[in-house]
mmCIF file of C-alpha atoms in Angstrom:
data_model
loop_
_atom_site.group_PDB
_atom_site.id
_atom_site.type_symbol
_atom_site.label_atom_id
_atom_site.label_comp_id
_atom_site.label_asym_id
_atom_site.label_seq_id
_atom_site.Cartn_x
_atom_site.Cartn_y
_atom_site.Cartn_z
ATOM 1 C CA UNK C 1 127.431 221.240 212.044
ATOM 2 C CA UNK C 2 124.101 221.142 211.268
ATOM 3 C CA UNK C 3 123.336 224.642 208.367
ATOM 4 C CA UNK C 4 120.539 228.061 210.343
ATOM 5 C CA UNK C 5 117.245 227.313 209.267
ATOM 6 C CA UNK C 6 118.069 231.069 207.330
ATOM 7 C CA UNK C 7 119.707 230.354 206.090
ATOM 8 C CA UNK C 8 119.126 229.149 202.502
ATOM 9 C CA UNK C 9 119.558 225.386 200.996
ATOM 10 C CA UNK C 10 121.626 223.887 198.919
ATOM 11 C CA UNK C 11 119.144 223.784 195.976
ATOM 12 C CA UNK C 12 118.298 227.560 196.150
ATOM 13 C CA UNK C 13 122.039 228.598 196.645
ATOM 14 C CA UNK C 14 121.864 226.675 192.866
ATOM 15 C CA UNK C 15 118.505 228.281 191.776
ATOM 16 C CA UNK C 16 120.945 231.836 192.642
ATOM 17 C CA UNK C 17 124.480 230.019 190.695
ATOM 18 C CA UNK C 18 122.626 228.607 187.427
ATOM 19 C CA UNK C 19 120.606 232.999 187.558
ATOM 20 C CA UNK C 20 124.257 234.054 187.390
ATOM 21 C CA UNK C 21 126.073 231.798 185.447
ATOM 22 C CA UNK C 22 122.822 232.125 181.960
ATOM 23 C CA UNK C 23 123.390 236.216 183.009
ATOM 24 C CA UNK C 24 126.668 236.057 182.242
ATOM 25 C CA UNK C 25 126.817 232.961 180.256
ATOM 26 C CA UNK C 26 123.972 232.844 178.069
ATOM 27 C CA UNK C 27 123.298 229.859 175.753
ATOM 28 C CA UNK C 28 121.833 230.372 172.023
ATOM 29 C CA UNK C 29 121.385 228.428 168.726
ATOM 30 C CA UNK C 30 122.276 225.021 168.534
ATOM 31 C CA UNK C 31 122.947 224.926 172.092
ATOM 32 C CA UNK C 32 119.422 226.491 173.412
ATOM 33 C CA UNK C 33 118.001 224.397 170.657
ATOM 34 C CA UNK C 34 119.970 221.367 173.247
ATOM 35 C CA UNK C 35 118.798 222.181 175.470
ATOM 36 C CA UNK C 36 114.884 223.333 175.975
ATOM 37 C CA UNK C 37 114.357 219.574 173.596
ATOM 38 C CA UNK C 38 116.721 218.077 177.329
ATOM 39 C CA UNK C 39 114.385 220.111 179.816
ATOM 40 C CA UNK C 40 111.523 218.454 177.635
ATOM 41 C CA UNK C 41 112.835 215.218 178.837
ATOM 42 C CA UNK C 42 114.360 216.049 182.141
ATOM 43 C CA UNK C 43 111.081 217.569 183.016
ATOM 44 C CA UNK C 44 108.864 214.075 181.654
ATOM 45 C CA UNK C 45 111.748 211.810 184.100
ATOM 46 C CA UNK C 46 110.857 214.509 187.075
ATOM 47 C CA UNK C 47 107.260 213.874 186.608
ATOM 48 C CA UNK C 48 106.815 209.561 186.623
ATOM 49 C CA UNK C 49 109.070 209.376 188.739
ATOM 50 C CA UNK C 50 106.963 212.216 190.778
ATOM 51 C CA UNK C 51 104.137 209.378 189.362
ATOM 52 C CA UNK C 52 106.336 206.269 190.867
ATOM 53 C CA UNK C 53 106.838 207.779 194.146
ATOM 54 C CA UNK C 54 103.329 208.770 195.039
ATOM 55 C CA UNK C 55 101.752 205.507 197.835
ATOM 56 C CA UNK C 56 97.734 204.376 196.709
ATOM 57 C CA UNK C 57 97.409 204.033 199.893
ATOM 58 C CA UNK C 58 97.945 207.731 202.124
ATOM 59 C CA UNK C 59 95.922 208.494 199.128
ATOM 60 C CA UNK C 60 92.842 206.500 200.272
ATOM 61 C CA UNK C 61 93.579 206.801 203.902
ATOM 62 C CA UNK C 62 93.440 210.613 203.197
ATOM 63 C CA UNK C 63 91.041 210.900 200.565
ATOM 64 C CA UNK C 64 88.416 211.001 203.299
ATOM 65 C CA UNK C 65 89.373 214.419 204.335
ATOM 66 C CA UNK C 66 87.411 216.132 202.031
ATOM 67 C CA UNK C 67 86.018 219.868 203.918
ATOM 68 C CA UNK C 68 90.139 219.550 204.519
ATOM 69 C CA UNK C 69 90.592 219.399 201.385
ATOM 70 C CA UNK C 70 88.594 221.636 200.026
ATOM 71 C CA UNK C 71 89.716 224.647 201.988
ATOM 72 C CA UNK C 72 92.733 223.756 200.655
ATOM 73 C CA UNK C 73 91.973 223.976 196.872
ATOM 74 C CA UNK C 74 90.280 226.989 197.777
ATOM 75 C CA UNK C 75 93.214 229.144 199.060
ATOM 76 C CA UNK C 76 95.304 227.364 196.956
ATOM 77 C CA UNK C 77 92.882 228.659 192.909
ATOM 78 C CA UNK C 78 90.554 231.601 194.360
ATOM 79 C CA UNK C 79 92.181 233.461 197.961
ATOM 80 C CA UNK C 80 95.183 233.527 196.084
ATOM 81 C CA UNK C 81 94.739 235.174 192.641
ATOM 82 C CA UNK C 82 92.373 237.064 194.250
ATOM 83 C CA UNK C 83 94.367 237.820 196.366
ATOM 84 C CA UNK C 84 96.741 238.802 193.515
ATOM 85 C CA UNK C 85 94.422 240.515 191.290
ATOM 86 C CA UNK C 86 93.099 242.194 194.902
ATOM 87 C CA UNK C 87 96.419 244.130 195.870
ATOM 88 C CA UNK C 88 98.104 244.795 192.389
ATOM 89 C CA UNK C 89 96.732 248.817 192.755
ATOM 90 C CA UNK C 90 98.648 248.594 196.105
ATOM 91 C CA UNK C 91 101.476 245.798 194.886
ATOM 92 C CA UNK C 92 102.306 246.715 191.141
ATOM 93 C CA UNK C 93 103.703 249.906 191.970
ATOM 94 C CA UNK C 94 107.090 247.983 193.621
ATOM 95 C CA UNK C 95 108.183 246.139 191.125
ATOM 96 C CA UNK C 96 107.645 246.131 187.376
ATOM 97 C CA UNK C 97 104.419 245.490 184.435
ATOM 98 C CA UNK C 98 106.497 242.394 183.507
ATOM 99 C CA UNK C 99 107.795 240.359 187.715
ATOM 100 C CA UNK C 100 104.041 241.740 188.146
ATOM 101 C CA UNK C 101 103.050 238.685 185.538
ATOM 102 C CA UNK C 102 104.776 236.927 187.498
ATOM 103 C CA UNK C 103 103.168 237.298 190.878
ATOM 104 C CA UNK C 104 99.960 237.001 188.687
ATOM 105 C CA UNK C 105 101.151 233.670 187.521
ATOM 106 C CA UNK C 106 102.861 232.649 191.456
ATOM 107 C CA UNK C 107 99.389 232.638 192.383
ATOM 108 C CA UNK C 108 97.603 231.063 190.027
ATOM 109 C CA UNK C 109 99.884 227.423 190.279
ATOM 110 C CA UNK C 110 99.241 224.551 191.723
ATOM 111 C CA UNK C 111 101.027 223.702 195.995
ATOM 112 C CA UNK C 112 103.898 221.899 196.035
ATOM 113 C CA UNK C 113 104.295 218.080 197.010
ATOM 114 C CA UNK C 114 107.150 217.169 198.761
ATOM 115 C CA UNK C 115 107.597 220.407 200.732
ATOM 116 C CA UNK C 116 104.222 220.643 202.190
ATOM 117 C CA UNK C 117 103.825 216.572 203.423
ATOM 118 C CA UNK C 118 107.239 217.224 204.783
ATOM 119 C CA UNK C 119 106.871 220.429 206.824
ATOM 120 C CA UNK C 120 103.051 218.756 208.274
ATOM 121 C CA UNK C 121 105.594 215.818 209.214
ATOM 122 C CA UNK C 122 107.934 217.972 211.482
ATOM 123 C CA UNK C 123 104.960 220.120 213.134
ATOM 124 C CA UNK C 124 103.250 216.079 213.607
ATOM 125 C CA UNK C 125 99.914 217.508 210.842
ATOM 126 C CA UNK C 126 98.199 215.105 209.592
ATOM 127 C CA UNK C 127 100.105 213.645 206.924
ATOM 128 C CA UNK C 128 98.010 211.415 204.983
ATOM 129 C CA UNK C 129 95.931 214.417 204.218
ATOM 130 C CA UNK C 130 98.252 216.135 203.052
ATOM 131 C CA UNK C 131 100.005 213.230 200.362
ATOM 132 C CA UNK C 132 96.416 212.791 199.230
ATOM 133 C CA UNK C 133 95.687 217.421 199.040
ATOM 134 C CA UNK C 134 99.101 217.910 197.946
ATOM 135 C CA UNK C 135 99.452 215.853 195.911
ATOM 136 C CA UNK C 136 95.738 216.428 194.284
ATOM 137 C CA UNK C 137 96.759 219.612 193.931
ATOM 138 C CA UNK C 138 99.701 218.911 192.253
ATOM 139 C CA UNK C 139 97.061 216.938 189.163
ATOM 140 C CA UNK C 140 94.678 219.958 189.267
ATOM 141 C CA UNK C 141 96.930 222.651 188.237
ATOM 142 C CA UNK C 142 97.612 220.749 185.173
ATOM 143 C CA UNK C 143 93.998 222.015 184.204
ATOM 144 C CA UNK C 144 93.470 224.597 186.439
ATOM 145 C CA UNK C 145 96.654 226.928 186.507
ATOM 146 C CA UNK C 146 96.159 227.768 182.740
ATOM 147 C CA UNK C 147 92.694 228.997 183.465
ATOM 148 C CA UNK C 148 93.413 230.826 186.466
ATOM 149 C CA UNK C 149 96.550 232.623 183.482
ATOM 150 C CA UNK C 150 93.727 232.916 181.340
ATOM 151 C CA UNK C 151 91.981 234.514 183.034
ATOM 152 C CA UNK C 152 94.111 236.617 185.601
ATOM 153 C CA UNK C 153 96.859 237.693 182.389
ATOM 154 C CA UNK C 154 94.522 236.925 179.516
ATOM 155 C CA UNK C 155 97.927 234.455 178.134
ATOM 156 C CA UNK C 156 98.037 232.117 176.048
ATOM 157 C CA UNK C 157 100.133 229.522 175.579
ATOM 158 C CA UNK C 158 102.608 228.784 172.849
ATOM 159 C CA UNK C 159 99.429 226.704 171.024
ATOM 160 C CA UNK C 160 97.868 229.221 170.546
ATOM 161 C CA UNK C 161 94.365 228.176 172.367
ATOM 162 C CA UNK C 162 93.851 227.971 176.892
ATOM 163 C CA UNK C 163 92.910 223.964 176.289
ATOM 164 C CA UNK C 164 96.018 223.567 173.729
ATOM 165 C CA UNK C 165 98.211 224.559 176.742
ATOM 166 C CA UNK C 166 96.381 222.268 178.483
ATOM 167 C CA UNK C 167 96.503 219.221 175.924
ATOM 168 C CA UNK C 168 100.194 220.748 176.204
ATOM 169 C CA UNK C 169 101.424 220.171 179.506
ATOM 170 C CA UNK C 170 98.942 217.429 179.985
ATOM 171 C CA UNK C 171 101.098 216.054 177.544
ATOM 172 C CA UNK C 172 103.987 216.886 179.488
ATOM 173 C CA UNK C 173 103.543 216.862 182.622
ATOM 174 C CA UNK C 174 99.670 214.426 183.339
ATOM 175 C CA UNK C 175 100.978 211.922 180.898
ATOM 176 C CA UNK C 176 104.351 211.072 182.669
ATOM 177 C CA UNK C 177 102.922 210.914 185.959
ATOM 178 C CA UNK C 178 100.013 209.120 185.536
ATOM 179 C CA UNK C 179 102.299 206.398 183.497
ATOM 180 C CA UNK C 180 105.166 206.339 186.302
ATOM 181 C CA UNK C 181 102.251 205.676 188.991
ATOM 182 C CA UNK C 182 100.519 203.275 187.447
ATOM 183 C CA UNK C 183 104.553 201.179 186.767
ATOM 184 C CA UNK C 184 104.986 202.211 191.281
ATOM 185 C CA UNK C 185 104.073 197.984 191.800
ATOM 186 C CA UNK C 186 107.739 197.995 189.457
ATOM 187 C CA UNK C 187 109.259 199.985 190.430
ATOM 188 C CA UNK C 188 108.001 201.226 193.567
ATOM 189 C CA UNK C 189 110.373 199.633 195.410
ATOM 190 C CA UNK C 190 113.431 200.742 193.648
ATOM 191 C CA UNK C 191 112.432 204.432 193.931
ATOM 192 C CA UNK C 192 112.065 204.449 197.827
ATOM 193 C CA UNK C 193 115.190 203.005 198.072
ATOM 194 C CA UNK C 194 116.427 205.650 195.937
ATOM 195 C CA UNK C 195 115.165 208.558 197.150
ATOM 196 C CA UNK C 196 118.082 210.364 198.720
ATOM 197 C CA UNK C 197 119.703 209.963 194.609
ATOM 198 C CA UNK C 198 116.705 210.838 192.447
ATOM 199 C CA UNK C 199 116.412 214.343 193.772
ATOM 200 C CA UNK C 200 118.582 215.160 191.964
ATOM 201 C CA UNK C 201 116.591 213.976 188.794
ATOM 202 C CA UNK C 202 114.250 216.672 190.368
ATOM 203 C CA UNK C 203 116.412 219.917 191.020
ATOM 204 C CA UNK C 204 118.776 219.152 187.567
ATOM 205 C CA UNK C 205 115.331 219.124 185.761
ATOM 206 C CA UNK C 206 114.725 222.779 187.341
ATOM 207 C CA UNK C 207 117.677 224.393 186.791
ATOM 208 C CA UNK C 208 118.601 222.994 182.800
ATOM 209 C CA UNK C 209 114.625 225.261 182.472
ATOM 210 C CA UNK C 210 115.814 228.269 184.906
ATOM 211 C CA UNK C 211 118.786 227.820 182.709
ATOM 212 C CA UNK C 212 116.609 228.325 179.166
ATOM 213 C CA UNK C 213 114.725 230.412 179.924
ATOM 214 C CA UNK C 214 116.704 233.175 182.398
ATOM 215 C CA UNK C 215 119.261 232.691 178.760
ATOM 216 C CA UNK C 216 115.999 233.089 176.362
ATOM 217 C CA UNK C 217 115.275 236.419 178.936
ATOM 218 C CA UNK C 218 119.242 237.587 179.119
ATOM 219 C CA UNK C 219 118.879 237.844 175.169
ATOM 220 C CA UNK C 220 116.517 239.788 174.981
ATOM 221 C CA UNK C 221 117.851 242.215 177.937
ATOM 222 C CA UNK C 222 116.261 241.747 181.066
ATOM 223 C CA UNK C 223 118.483 242.819 183.496
ATOM 224 C CA UNK C 224 118.581 246.438 181.741
ATOM 225 C CA UNK C 225 115.270 246.549 181.816
ATOM 226 C CA UNK C 226 114.685 245.347 185.347
ATOM 227 C CA UNK C 227 115.981 248.292 188.446
ATOM 228 C CA UNK C 228 117.662 246.968 191.945
ATOM 229 C CA UNK C 229 114.104 248.301 193.222
ATOM 230 C CA UNK C 230 111.703 246.167 191.504
ATOM 231 C CA UNK C 231 114.303 243.302 192.555
ATOM 232 C CA UNK C 232 113.387 244.611 196.553
ATOM 233 C CA UNK C 233 110.475 245.344 196.134
ATOM 234 C CA UNK C 234 109.170 241.616 195.274
ATOM 235 C CA UNK C 235 110.847 240.909 198.214
ATOM 236 C CA UNK C 236 107.840 242.548 199.839
ATOM 237 C CA UNK C 237 105.142 241.577 197.634
ATOM 238 C CA UNK C 238 106.294 238.108 198.462
ATOM 239 C CA UNK C 239 106.196 238.674 202.065
ATOM 240 C CA UNK C 240 102.675 240.128 202.324
ATOM 241 C CA UNK C 241 101.120 238.039 199.940
ATOM 242 C CA UNK C 242 102.929 235.140 201.521
ATOM 243 C CA UNK C 243 101.749 236.539 205.628
ATOM 244 C CA UNK C 244 98.427 237.314 204.239
ATOM 245 C CA UNK C 245 97.596 233.565 203.067
ATOM 246 C CA UNK C 246 98.941 232.192 206.307
ATOM 247 C CA UNK C 247 97.383 234.759 208.485
ATOM 248 C CA UNK C 248 94.391 233.597 206.852
ATOM 249 C CA UNK C 249 94.661 229.749 207.151
ATOM 250 C CA UNK C 250 95.101 229.031 210.536
ATOM 251 C CA UNK C 251 92.540 231.067 211.596
ATOM 252 C CA UNK C 252 90.063 229.802 209.011
ATOM 253 C CA UNK C 253 91.720 225.873 209.970
ATOM 254 C CA UNK C 254 90.467 227.805 214.030
ATOM 255 C CA UNK C 255 86.721 228.880 212.493
ATOM 256 C CA UNK C 256 86.217 225.763 211.462
ATOM 257 C CA UNK C 257 86.907 223.741 214.572
ATOM 258 C CA UNK C 258 89.648 222.078 212.859
ATOM 259 C CA UNK C 259 92.200 220.074 214.854
ATOM 260 C CA UNK C 260 95.667 221.281 215.351
ATOM 261 C CA UNK C 261 97.341 218.171 213.164
ATOM 262 C CA UNK C 262 93.974 219.537 210.483
ATOM 263 C CA UNK C 263 94.998 222.966 211.397
ATOM 264 C CA UNK C 264 98.648 222.351 209.987
ATOM 265 C CA UNK C 265 97.746 220.147 207.200
ATOM 266 C CA UNK C 266 95.697 222.831 205.727
ATOM 267 C CA UNK C 267 98.531 225.433 206.261
ATOM 268 C CA UNK C 268 100.999 223.813 204.828
ATOM 269 C CA UNK C 269 99.023 222.792 202.686
ATOM 270 C CA UNK C 270 97.288 225.683 201.604
ATOM 271 C CA UNK C 271 99.801 228.184 201.702
ATOM 272 C CA UNK C 272 102.587 227.040 199.048
ATOM 273 C CA UNK C 273 103.094 227.337 195.596
ATOM 274 C CA UNK C 274 104.643 224.978 193.741
ATOM 275 C CA UNK C 275 108.432 225.939 191.742
ATOM 276 C CA UNK C 276 108.706 222.783 190.061
ATOM 277 C CA UNK C 277 105.801 222.811 188.314
ATOM 278 C CA UNK C 278 105.611 226.183 187.888
ATOM 279 C CA UNK C 279 109.098 226.302 186.061
ATOM 280 C CA UNK C 280 107.535 224.151 183.105
ATOM 281 C CA UNK C 281 103.978 224.622 182.288
ATOM 282 C CA UNK C 282 105.349 228.448 182.041
ATOM 283 C CA UNK C 283 107.693 226.937 179.367
ATOM 284 C CA UNK C 284 103.886 226.469 177.625
ATOM 285 C CA UNK C 285 101.964 229.376 178.667
ATOM 286 C CA UNK C 286 104.780 232.040 177.600
ATOM 287 C CA UNK C 287 107.123 233.470 175.457
ATOM 288 C CA UNK C 288 110.539 231.942 175.917
ATOM 289 C CA UNK C 289 111.797 235.518 176.007
ATOM 290 C CA UNK C 290 109.356 236.664 179.166
ATOM 291 C CA UNK C 291 109.698 233.132 180.959
ATOM 292 C CA UNK C 292 113.006 234.829 182.928
ATOM 293 C CA UNK C 293 110.809 237.326 184.481
ATOM 294 C CA UNK C 294 108.497 235.043 184.754
ATOM 295 C CA UNK C 295 109.791 232.888 186.902
ATOM 296 C CA UNK C 296 111.131 235.596 189.348
ATOM 297 C CA UNK C 297 108.360 235.764 191.951
ATOM 298 C CA UNK C 298 107.734 231.624 192.301
ATOM 299 C CA UNK C 299 111.384 231.510 192.264
ATOM 300 C CA UNK C 300 112.416 234.303 195.621
ATOM 301 C CA UNK C 301 108.239 233.065 196.923
ATOM 302 C CA UNK C 302 109.887 229.541 196.814
ATOM 303 C CA UNK C 303 112.411 230.796 199.246
ATOM 304 C CA UNK C 304 110.843 232.691 201.360
ATOM 305 C CA UNK C 305 107.786 229.817 202.219
ATOM 306 C CA UNK C 306 111.009 227.841 203.265
ATOM 307 C CA UNK C 307 112.327 229.522 205.349
ATOM 308 C CA UNK C 308 109.326 231.062 206.820
ATOM 309 C CA UNK C 309 107.724 227.348 207.534
ATOM 310 C CA UNK C 310 110.657 225.676 209.203
ATOM 311 C CA UNK C 311 110.613 228.015 211.692
ATOM 312 C CA UNK C 312 106.019 227.324 211.630
ATOM 313 C CA UNK C 313 106.941 223.469 211.737
ATOM 314 C CA UNK C 314 109.134 223.741 214.286
ATOM 315 C CA UNK C 315 106.965 226.037 216.418
ATOM 316 C CA UNK C 316 103.892 223.573 215.521
ATOM 317 C CA UNK C 317 105.769 220.481 216.599
ATOM 318 C CA UNK C 318 107.282 221.963 219.711
ATOM 319 C CA UNK C 319 103.530 221.579 221.171
ATOM 320 C CA UNK C 320 102.289 219.286 224.136
ATOM 321 C CA UNK C 321 99.924 216.749 223.696
ATOM 322 C CA UNK C 322 97.027 217.709 224.605
ATOM 323 C CA UNK C 323 96.789 214.732 227.235
ATOM 324 C CA UNK C 324 93.357 212.489 226.732
ATOM 325 C CA UNK C 325 91.000 212.560 229.126
ATOM 326 C CA UNK C 326 90.658 210.642 232.406
ATOM 327 C CA UNK C 327 87.098 208.883 232.154
ATOM 328 C CA UNK C 328 85.988 207.859 235.893
ATOM 329 C CA UNK C 329 84.873 204.330 237.438
ATOM 330 C CA UNK C 330 81.671 203.091 237.049
ATOM 331 C CA UNK C 331 80.328 203.160 240.351
ATOM 332 C CA UNK C 332 79.561 199.561 241.802
#
């Protein structure tokens, strides 16, 4: 029997288990240092494999939809941050100050790649455009996210400057990604054949970072400073942000006269935020003791967006095909 869409997926359950483990058995000292080194290697491998998975043909097929891509990027890197700042007087009383910093960080992140493409495919949207847009957003985020963090939070990376943080992210994420993509002609068939198994590299690297981040936060007293009311308030904040963006993307698509396929791509690529990019970037941009609280909003938003978009994708996918117009035969 398949699992109902409203229940958490296996990865979400693994995330919850990881947070619980870090809360009860946090790592410290030499073990924490060793795990930090291991997580850096795992994240580099993660983005190397992302690059190897990316088909150049799919990029070229979707690159021509420049107007659609611009609207998606505007939703990801303009609409979200503006909402985070403008709604702060209304939403910040629902959570702690540290959690709202995490909300602003969430708003600065790039879009997801895998889930945006998967939901676009399920909903019968413009898949080549989704591949191109989601991949470009992930790469743009390496440069744009640190700048947005500096602009909205005033936070700087552990290197001491925004440019230093960008370069550190480039080293950890972009260079492995480019290397993987350049080697796709050599290893692409292997990666495509073993996608299901390599998924554990993706998820395992994120779980490692989450464990080390929450271990440091727990040692610093995260749960003592975080009331249950703030966690419930965070659920409300994430739902409000997602609802506004989903409404805005669907309305903009119709105002611009986009096709239903392009509307679907805009809705699913423009409303997503990437946990896979957000976790390693947070390690660079924030102090180790604050990363746990910073990551809570994106972890929660991740699950809410998956459940909501699964329902939307099914609704879009169940639509009837528009019949092609029948041309009258020529006279004579």
